[in-house]
Amino acid sequence: ETGVTQTPRHLVMGMTNKKSLKCEQHLGHNAMYWYKQSAKKPLELMFVYNFKEQTENNSVPSRFSPECPNSSHLFLHLHTLQPEDSALYLCASSQGGQGAYGYTFGSGTRLTVV
Amino acid sequence: DAKTTQPTSMDCAEGRAANLPCNHSTISGNEYVYWYRQIHSQGPQYIIHGLKNNETNEMASLIITEDRKSSTLILPHATLRDTAVYYCIVRVEAGGTSYGKLTFGQGTILTVHP
């Protein structure tokens, strides 16, 4: 257990479904991130939240909708996904000022879109 | 952030030292070298970081050349559990409440064999 918990670990959804991924951290970190890792590709940063405010959206399609109700929780709402969206979705958190060594990743949600 | 170049894959015998190189010839004076690793289907895990001095912790050692254009991560006694993708990342230290983001490349696939 890293201190960042992601649920569910595995998710299979149809293209017309709506589902949500959840990320929770109790490390006192103020920044939270969503990354996507497709097969044989590097991790891609999707969204960044700092003190609950979205600070980065790296041209992510609108079928992915993040939500950060507080500094401890981060959601990724999914709707009308495509099969190419199948990937490992990773959440991470960090404390401002600590640099990259302060990043803690969750174990990820393995998403399969059918 | 400076670009890094790593070999695609490396092998190491169990119990021997694993030496993973990274080139970062365009690194600037305020950029740190960070190493993370990702064991299959898990989130990346921080290993070590440094600016210009060699660093050692319970997991590994980091050797940075005097001109800072390359570095080597050393796992002194590799075990089968060290089989993973190792990422070398160069970036500036985040300051204050700034979060700083991690950008991942392809990394090096290290396979430790019996």
PDB file of N, CA and C in Angstrom, chain B residues 29-109:
ATOM      1  N   GLY B  29      21.635  23.803 -15.239  1.00  0.00           N
ATOM      2  CA  GLY B  29      22.231  23.812 -13.915  1.00  0.00           C
ATOM      3  C   GLY B  29      21.284  23.580 -12.762  1.00  0.00           C
ATOM      4  N   ASN B  30      20.008  23.907 -12.936  1.00  0.00           N
ATOM      5  CA  ASN B  30      19.059  23.767 -11.835  1.00  0.00           C
ATOM      6  C   ASN B  30      18.170  22.539 -11.977  1.00  0.00           C
ATOM      7  N   GLU B  31      18.535  21.639 -12.874  1.00  0.00           N
ATOM      8  CA  GLU B  31      17.731  20.442 -13.079  1.00  0.00           C
ATOM      9  C   GLU B  31      18.322  19.254 -12.322  1.00  0.00           C
ATOM     10  N   TYR B  32      17.436  18.520 -11.674  1.00  0.00           N
ATOM     11  CA  TYR B  32      17.801  17.327 -10.934  1.00  0.00           C
ATOM     12  C   TYR B  32      17.602  16.096 -11.818  1.00  0.00           C
ATOM     13  N   VAL B  33      18.306  15.036 -11.464  1.00  0.00           N
ATOM     14  CA  VAL B  33      18.112  13.731 -12.099  1.00  0.00           C
ATOM     15  C   VAL B  33      17.344  12.849 -11.120  1.00  0.00           C
ATOM     16  N   TYR B  34      16.217  12.326 -11.586  1.00  0.00           N
ATOM     17  CA  TYR B  34      15.385  11.451 -10.766  1.00  0.00           C
ATOM     18  C   TYR B  34      15.293  10.074 -11.418  1.00  0.00           C
ATOM     19  N   TRP B  35      15.171   9.073 -10.589  1.00  0.00           N
ATOM     20  CA  TRP B  35      14.926   7.715 -11.073  1.00  0.00           C
ATOM     21  C   TRP B  35      13.684   7.162 -10.391  1.00  0.00           C
ATOM     22  N   TYR B  36      12.820   6.596 -11.226  1.00  0.00           N
ATOM     23  CA  TYR B  36      11.648   5.878 -10.772  1.00  0.00           C
ATOM     24  C   TYR B  36      11.671   4.507 -11.431  1.00  0.00           C
ATOM     25  N   ARG B  37      10.945   3.575 -10.854  1.00  0.00           N
ATOM     26  CA  ARG B  37      10.770   2.297 -11.516  1.00  0.00           C
ATOM     27  C   ARG B  37       9.307   1.867 -11.447  1.00  0.00           C
ATOM     28  N   GLN B  38       8.924   1.047 -12.417  1.00  0.00           N
ATOM     29  CA  GLN B  38       7.549   0.570 -12.491  1.00  0.00           C
ATOM     30  C   GLN B  38       7.575  -0.936 -12.683  1.00  0.00           C
ATOM     31  N   ILE B  39       7.151  -1.611 -11.648  1.00  0.00           N
ATOM     32  CA  ILE B  39       6.995  -3.055 -11.728  1.00  0.00           C
ATOM     33  C   ILE B  39       5.683  -3.327 -12.458  1.00  0.00           C
ATOM     34  N   HIS B  40       5.646  -4.410 -13.183  1.00  0.00           N
ATOM     35  CA  HIS B  40       4.537  -4.698 -14.100  1.00  0.00           C
ATOM     36  C   HIS B  40       3.166  -4.400 -13.500  1.00  0.00           C
ATOM     37  N   SER B  41       2.426  -3.540 -14.225  1.00  0.00           N
ATOM     38  CA  SER B  41       1.036  -3.215 -13.888  1.00  0.00           C
ATOM     39  C   SER B  41       0.860  -2.551 -12.525  1.00  0.00           C
ATOM     40  N   GLN B  42       1.924  -1.948 -12.018  1.00  0.00           N
ATOM     41  CA  GLN B  42       1.786  -1.151 -10.797  1.00  0.00           C
ATOM     42  C   GLN B  42       2.146   0.296 -11.108  1.00  0.00           C
ATOM     43  N   GLY B  43       1.931   1.192 -10.161  1.00  0.00           N
ATOM     44  CA  GLY B  43       2.337   2.572 -10.344  1.00  0.00           C
ATOM     45  C   GLY B  43       3.833   2.737 -10.162  1.00  0.00           C
ATOM     46  N   PRO B  44       4.432   3.734 -10.792  1.00  0.00           N
ATOM     47  CA  PRO B  44       5.860   3.995 -10.610  1.00  0.00           C
ATOM     48  C   PRO B  44       6.207   4.268  -9.150  1.00  0.00           C
ATOM     49  N   GLN B  45       7.429   3.900  -8.805  1.00  0.00           N
ATOM     50  CA  GLN B  45       7.923   4.047  -7.438  1.00  0.00           C
ATOM     51  C   GLN B  45       9.209   4.856  -7.469  1.00  0.00           C
ATOM     52  N   TYR B  46       9.292   5.864  -6.606  1.00  0.00           N
ATOM     53  CA  TYR B  46      10.506   6.674  -6.524  1.00  0.00           C
ATOM     54  C   TYR B  46      11.685   5.839  -6.037  1.00  0.00           C
ATOM     55  N   ILE B  47      12.869   6.034  -6.663  1.00  0.00           N
ATOM     56  CA  ILE B  47      14.061   5.325  -6.208  1.00  0.00           C
ATOM     57  C   ILE B  47      15.048   6.297  -5.568  1.00  0.00           C
ATOM     58  N   ILE B  48      15.468   7.318  -6.317  1.00  0.00           N
ATOM     59  CA  ILE B  48      16.545   8.172  -5.853  1.00  0.00           C
ATOM     60  C   ILE B  48      16.596   9.419  -6.738  1.00  0.00           C
ATOM     61  N   HIS B  49      17.208  10.481  -6.256  1.00  0.00           N
ATOM     62  CA  HIS B  49      17.434  11.643  -7.097  1.00  0.00           C
ATOM     63  C   HIS B  49      18.698  12.366  -6.652  1.00  0.00           C
ATOM     64  N   GLY B  50      19.230  13.209  -7.543  1.00  0.00           N
ATOM     65  CA  GLY B  50      20.441  13.963  -7.213  1.00  0.00           C
ATOM     66  C   GLY B  50      20.615  15.147  -8.141  1.00  0.00           C
ATOM     67  N   LEU B  51      21.482  16.064  -7.716  1.00  0.00           N
ATOM     68  CA  LEU B  51      21.770  17.255  -8.512  1.00  0.00           C
ATOM     69  C   LEU B  51      23.140  17.129  -9.171  1.00  0.00           C
ATOM     70  N   LYS B  52      24.182  16.991  -8.373  1.00  0.00           N
ATOM     71  CA  LYS B  52      25.515  16.808  -8.963  1.00  0.00           C
ATOM     72  C   LYS B  52      26.394  15.863  -8.162  1.00  0.00           C
ATOM     73  N   ASN B  53      26.068  15.689  -6.894  1.00  0.00           N
ATOM     74  CA  ASN B  53      26.839  14.743  -6.098  1.00  0.00           C
ATOM     75  C   ASN B  53      26.267  13.343  -6.233  1.00  0.00           C
ATOM     76  N   ASN B  54      27.103  12.350  -6.042  1.00  0.00           N
ATOM     77  CA  ASN B  54      26.620  10.970  -6.020  1.00  0.00           C
ATOM     78  C   ASN B  54      25.740  10.773  -4.789  1.00  0.00           C
ATOM     79  N   GLU B  55      24.720   9.958  -4.954  1.00  0.00           N
ATOM     80  CA  GLU B  55      23.775   9.719  -3.882  1.00  0.00           C
ATOM     81  C   GLU B  55      23.588   8.225  -3.665  1.00  0.00           C
ATOM     82  N   THR B  56      23.310   7.866  -2.431  1.00  0.00           N
ATOM     83  CA  THR B  56      23.045   6.462  -2.096  1.00  0.00           C
ATOM     84  C   THR B  56      21.920   6.406  -1.080  1.00  0.00           C
ATOM     85  N   ASN B  57      21.029   5.452  -1.273  1.00  0.00           N
ATOM     86  CA  ASN B  57      20.018   5.169  -0.254  1.00  0.00           C
ATOM     87  C   ASN B  57      19.874   3.655  -0.144  1.00  0.00           C
ATOM     88  N   GLU B  58      18.855   3.222   0.557  1.00  0.00           N
ATOM     89  CA  GLU B  58      18.719   1.788   0.821  1.00  0.00           C
ATOM     90  C   GLU B  58      18.369   0.995  -0.426  1.00  0.00           C
ATOM     91  N   MET B  59      17.926   1.668  -1.457  1.00  0.00           N
ATOM     92  CA  MET B  59      17.534   0.972  -2.677  1.00  0.00           C
ATOM     93  C   MET B  59      18.644   0.943  -3.715  1.00  0.00           C
ATOM     94  N   ALA B  60      19.359   2.064  -3.867  1.00  0.00           N
ATOM     95  CA  ALA B  60      20.263   2.179  -5.003  1.00  0.00           C
ATOM     96  C   ALA B  60      21.283   3.285  -4.777  1.00  0.00           C
ATOM     97  N   SER B  61      22.209   3.372  -5.746  1.00  0.00           N
ATOM     98  CA  SER B  61      23.173   4.480  -5.797  1.00  0.00           C
ATOM     99  C   SER B  61      23.014   5.190  -7.120  1.00  0.00           C
ATOM    100  N   LEU B  62      23.253   6.490  -7.094  1.00  0.00           N
ATOM    101  CA  LEU B  62      23.175   7.307  -8.293  1.00  0.00           C
ATOM    102  C   LEU B  62      24.527   7.966  -8.492  1.00  0.00           C
ATOM    103  N   ILE B  63      25.118   7.704  -9.664  1.00  0.00           N
ATOM    104  CA  ILE B  63      26.399   8.312 -10.011  1.00  0.00           C
ATOM    105  C   ILE B  63      26.154   9.301 -11.136  1.00  0.00           C
ATOM    106  N   ILE B  64      26.497  10.558 -10.911  1.00  0.00           N
ATOM    107  CA  ILE B  64      26.322  11.614 -11.917  1.00  0.00           C
ATOM    108  C   ILE B  64      27.705  12.069 -12.358  1.00  0.00           C
ATOM    109  N   THR B  65      27.930  12.119 -13.659  1.00  0.00           N
ATOM    110  CA  THR B  65      29.245  12.541 -14.153  1.00  0.00           C
ATOM    111  C   THR B  65      29.502  14.001 -13.804  1.00  0.00           C
ATOM    112  N   GLU B  66      30.763  14.362 -13.835  1.00  0.00           N
ATOM    113  CA  GLU B  66      31.141  15.709 -13.416  1.00  0.00           C
ATOM    114  C   GLU B  66      30.490  16.782 -14.293  1.00  0.00           C
ATOM    115  N   ASP B  67      30.361  16.513 -15.592  1.00  0.00           N
ATOM    116  CA  ASP B  67      29.719  17.492 -16.478  1.00  0.00           C
ATOM    117  C   ASP B  67      28.194  17.379 -16.441  1.00  0.00           C
ATOM    118  N   ARG B  68      27.692  16.436 -15.687  1.00  0.00           N
ATOM    119  CA  ARG B  68      26.246  16.210 -15.459  1.00  0.00           C
ATOM    120  C   ARG B  68      25.492  15.803 -16.722  1.00  0.00           C
ATOM    121  N   LYS B  69      26.197  15.393 -17.755  1.00  0.00           N
ATOM    122  CA  LYS B  69      25.509  15.042 -18.997  1.00  0.00           C
ATOM    123  C   LYS B  69      25.050  13.597 -19.020  1.00  0.00           C
ATOM    124  N   SER B  70      25.427  12.834 -18.049  1.00  0.00           N
ATOM    125  CA  SER B  70      24.951  11.457 -17.964  1.00  0.00           C
ATOM    126  C   SER B  70      24.980  10.986 -16.521  1.00  0.00           C
ATOM    127  N   SER B  71      24.253   9.918 -16.268  1.00  0.00           N
ATOM    128  CA  SER B  71      24.220   9.351 -14.921  1.00  0.00           C
ATOM    129  C   SER B  71      24.008   7.844 -15.016  1.00  0.00           C
ATOM    130  N   THR B  72      24.278   7.173 -13.906  1.00  0.00           N
ATOM    131  CA  THR B  72      24.095   5.727 -13.839  1.00  0.00           C
ATOM    132  C   THR B  72      23.404   5.373 -12.532  1.00  0.00           C
ATOM    133  N   LEU B  73      22.349   4.608 -12.647  1.00  0.00           N
ATOM    134  CA  LEU B  73      21.679   4.061 -11.461  1.00  0.00           C
ATOM    135  C   LEU B  73      22.269   2.688 -11.206  1.00  0.00           C
ATOM    136  N   ILE B  74      22.670   2.440  -9.986  1.00  0.00           N
ATOM    137  CA  ILE B  74      23.270   1.158  -9.634  1.00  0.00           C
ATOM    138  C   ILE B  74      22.416   0.455  -8.588  1.00  0.00           C
ATOM    139  N   LEU B  75      21.970  -0.744  -8.942  1.00  0.00           N
ATOM    140  CA  LEU B  75      21.341  -1.628  -7.964  1.00  0.00           C
ATOM    141  C   LEU B  75      22.417  -2.629  -7.566  1.00  0.00           C
ATOM    142  N   PRO B  76      22.941  -2.548  -6.362  1.00  0.00           N
ATOM    143  CA  PRO B  76      24.175  -3.275  -6.035  1.00  0.00           C
ATOM    144  C   PRO B  76      24.056  -4.794  -6.067  1.00  0.00           C
ATOM    145  N   HIS B  77      22.935  -5.317  -5.668  1.00  0.00           N
ATOM    146  CA  HIS B  77      22.746  -6.777  -5.670  1.00  0.00           C
ATOM    147  C   HIS B  77      21.331  -7.060  -6.197  1.00  0.00           C
ATOM    148  N   ALA B  78      21.204  -7.131  -7.506  1.00  0.00           N
ATOM    149  CA  ALA B  78      19.878  -7.249  -8.108  1.00  0.00           C
ATOM    150  C   ALA B  78      19.194  -8.551  -7.714  1.00  0.00           C
ATOM    151  N   THR B  79      17.906  -8.462  -7.487  1.00  0.00           N
ATOM    152  CA  THR B  79      17.086  -9.636  -7.222  1.00  0.00           C
ATOM    153  C   THR B  79      16.009  -9.741  -8.299  1.00  0.00           C
ATOM    154  N   LEU B  80      15.341 -10.889  -8.320  1.00  0.00           N
ATOM    155  CA  LEU B  80      14.292 -11.080  -9.320  1.00  0.00           C
ATOM    156  C   LEU B  80      13.214 -10.011  -9.192  1.00  0.00           C
ATOM    157  N   ARG B  81      12.997  -9.531  -7.969  1.00  0.00           N
ATOM    158  CA  ARG B  81      11.964  -8.509  -7.747  1.00  0.00           C
ATOM    159  C   ARG B  81      12.349  -7.140  -8.296  1.00  0.00           C
ATOM    160  N   ASP B  82      13.593  -6.991  -8.720  1.00  0.00           N
ATOM    161  CA  ASP B  82      14.012  -5.723  -9.332  1.00  0.00           C
ATOM    162  C   ASP B  82      13.683  -5.668 -10.812  1.00  0.00           C
ATOM    163  N   THR B  83      13.144  -6.746 -11.363  1.00  0.00           N
ATOM    164  CA  THR B  83      12.714  -6.718 -12.756  1.00  0.00           C
ATOM    165  C   THR B  83      11.592  -5.687 -12.905  1.00  0.00           C
ATOM    166  N   ALA B  84      11.829  -4.686 -13.761  1.00  0.00           N
ATOM    167  CA  ALA B  84      10.897  -3.555 -13.860  1.00  0.00           C
ATOM    168  C   ALA B  84      11.352  -2.653 -15.004  1.00  0.00           C
ATOM    169  N   VAL B  85      10.540  -1.631 -15.277  1.00  0.00           N
ATOM    170  CA  VAL B  85      10.940  -0.561 -16.188  1.00  0.00           C
ATOM    171  C   VAL B  85      11.497   0.565 -15.335  1.00  0.00           C
ATOM    172  N   TYR B  86      12.689   1.024 -15.675  1.00  0.00           N
ATOM    173  CA  TYR B  86      13.367   2.080 -14.917  1.00  0.00           C
ATOM    174  C   TYR B  86      13.367   3.366 -15.737  1.00  0.00           C
ATOM    175  N   TYR B  87      12.879   4.431 -15.105  1.00  0.00           N
ATOM    176  CA  TYR B  87      12.759   5.717 -15.775  1.00  0.00           C
ATOM    177  C   TYR B  87      13.745   6.716 -15.190  1.00  0.00           C
ATOM    178  N   CYS B  88      14.473   7.367 -16.083  1.00  0.00           N
ATOM    179  CA  CYS B  88      15.357   8.468 -15.717  1.00  0.00           C
ATOM    180  C   CYS B  88      14.643   9.761 -16.134  1.00  0.00           C
ATOM    181  N   ILE B  89      14.448  10.673 -15.211  1.00  0.00           N
ATOM    182  CA  ILE B  89      13.692  11.895 -15.489  1.00  0.00           C
ATOM    183  C   ILE B  89      14.517  13.078 -15.011  1.00  0.00           C
ATOM    184  N   VAL B  90      14.578  14.097 -15.840  1.00  0.00           N
ATOM    185  CA  VAL B  90      15.307  15.316 -15.485  1.00  0.00           C
ATOM    186  C   VAL B  90      14.312  16.459 -15.386  1.00  0.00           C
ATOM    187  N   ARG B  91      14.335  17.187 -14.299  1.00  0.00           N
ATOM    188  CA  ARG B  91      13.431  18.326 -14.145  1.00  0.00           C
ATOM    189  C   ARG B  91      13.906  19.244 -13.042  1.00  0.00           C
ATOM    190  N   VAL B  92      13.366  20.453 -13.070  1.00  0.00           N
ATOM    191  CA  VAL B  92      13.734  21.408 -12.032  1.00  0.00           C
ATOM    192  C   VAL B  92      13.000  21.051 -10.758  1.00  0.00           C
ATOM    193  N   GLU B  93      13.572  21.463  -9.644  1.00  0.00           N
ATOM    194  CA  GLU B  93      12.937  21.247  -8.351  1.00  0.00           C
ATOM    195  C   GLU B  93      11.755  22.192  -8.223  1.00  0.00           C
ATOM    196  N   ALA B  94      10.624  21.666  -7.785  1.00  0.00           N
ATOM    197  CA  ALA B  94       9.470  22.524  -7.561  1.00  0.00           C
ATOM    198  C   ALA B  94       9.711  23.352  -6.315  1.00  0.00           C
ATOM    199  N   GLY B  95       9.230  24.578  -6.293  1.00  0.00           N
ATOM    200  CA  GLY B  95       9.441  25.430  -5.134  1.00  0.00           C
ATOM    201  C   GLY B  95       8.138  25.939  -4.577  1.00  0.00           C
ATOM    202  N   GLY B  96       8.138  26.261  -3.315  1.00  0.00           N
ATOM    203  CA  GLY B  96       6.950  26.800  -2.668  1.00  0.00           C
ATOM    204  C   GLY B  96       5.785  25.840  -2.781  1.00  0.00           C
ATOM    205  N   THR B  97       4.665  26.323  -3.248  1.00  0.00           N
ATOM    206  CA  THR B  97       3.490  25.472  -3.413  1.00  0.00           C
ATOM    207  C   THR B  97       3.369  24.954  -4.841  1.00  0.00           C
ATOM    208  N   SER B  98       4.368  25.245  -5.664  1.00  0.00           N
ATOM    209  CA  SER B  98       4.359  24.733  -7.031  1.00  0.00           C
ATOM    210  C   SER B  98       4.505  23.224  -7.002  1.00  0.00           C
ATOM    211  N   TYR B  99       3.754  22.534  -7.845  1.00  0.00           N
ATOM    212  CA  TYR B  99       3.748  21.083  -7.756  1.00  0.00           C
ATOM    213  C   TYR B  99       4.840  20.439  -8.578  1.00  0.00           C
ATOM    214  N   GLY B 100       5.180  20.971  -9.720  1.00  0.00           N
ATOM    215  CA  GLY B 100       6.140  20.318 -10.602  1.00  0.00           C
ATOM    216  C   GLY B 100       5.590  19.020 -11.140  1.00  0.00           C
ATOM    217  N   LYS B 101       5.702  18.748 -12.398  1.00  0.00           N
ATOM    218  CA  LYS B 101       5.127  17.524 -12.954  1.00  0.00           C
ATOM    219  C   LYS B 101       6.211  16.599 -13.476  1.00  0.00           C
ATOM    220  N   LEU B 102       5.908  15.321 -13.507  1.00  0.00           N
ATOM    221  CA  LEU B 102       6.804  14.297 -14.014  1.00  0.00           C
ATOM    222  C   LEU B 102       6.441  13.942 -15.440  1.00  0.00           C
ATOM    223  N   THR B 103       7.429  13.937 -16.321  1.00  0.00           N
ATOM    224  CA  THR B 103       7.223  13.518 -17.701  1.00  0.00           C
ATOM    225  C   THR B 103       8.047  12.266 -17.923  1.00  0.00           C
ATOM    226  N   PHE B 104       7.375  11.188 -18.291  1.00  0.00           N
ATOM    227  CA  PHE B 104       8.024   9.888 -18.445  1.00  0.00           C
ATOM    228  C   PHE B 104       8.368   9.612 -19.908  1.00  0.00           C
ATOM    229  N   GLY B 105       9.546   9.011 -20.113  1.00  0.00           N
ATOM    230  CA  GLY B 105       9.913   8.489 -21.427  1.00  0.00           C
ATOM    231  C   GLY B 105       9.618   7.005 -21.477  1.00  0.00           C
ATOM    232  N   GLN B 106      10.312   6.322 -22.376  1.00  0.00           N
ATOM    233  CA  GLN B 106      10.090   4.880 -22.532  1.00  0.00           C
ATOM    234  C   GLN B 106      10.756   4.066 -21.434  1.00  0.00           C
ATOM    235  N   GLY B 107      11.845   4.594 -20.862  1.00  0.00           N
ATOM    236  CA  GLY B 107      12.539   3.876 -19.807  1.00  0.00           C
ATOM    237  C   GLY B 107      13.346   2.688 -20.305  1.00  0.00           C
ATOM    238  N   THR B 108      13.999   2.014 -19.374  1.00  0.00           N
ATOM    239  CA  THR B 108      14.774   0.797 -19.644  1.00  0.00           C
ATOM    240  C   THR B 108      14.088  -0.384 -18.981  1.00  0.00           C
ATOM    241  N   ILE B 109      13.826  -1.421 -19.769  1.00  0.00           N
ATOM    242  CA  ILE B 109      13.273  -2.644 -19.206  1.00  0.00           C
ATOM    243  C   ILE B 109      14.438  -3.466 -18.668  1.00  0.00           C
TER     244      ILE B 109
END
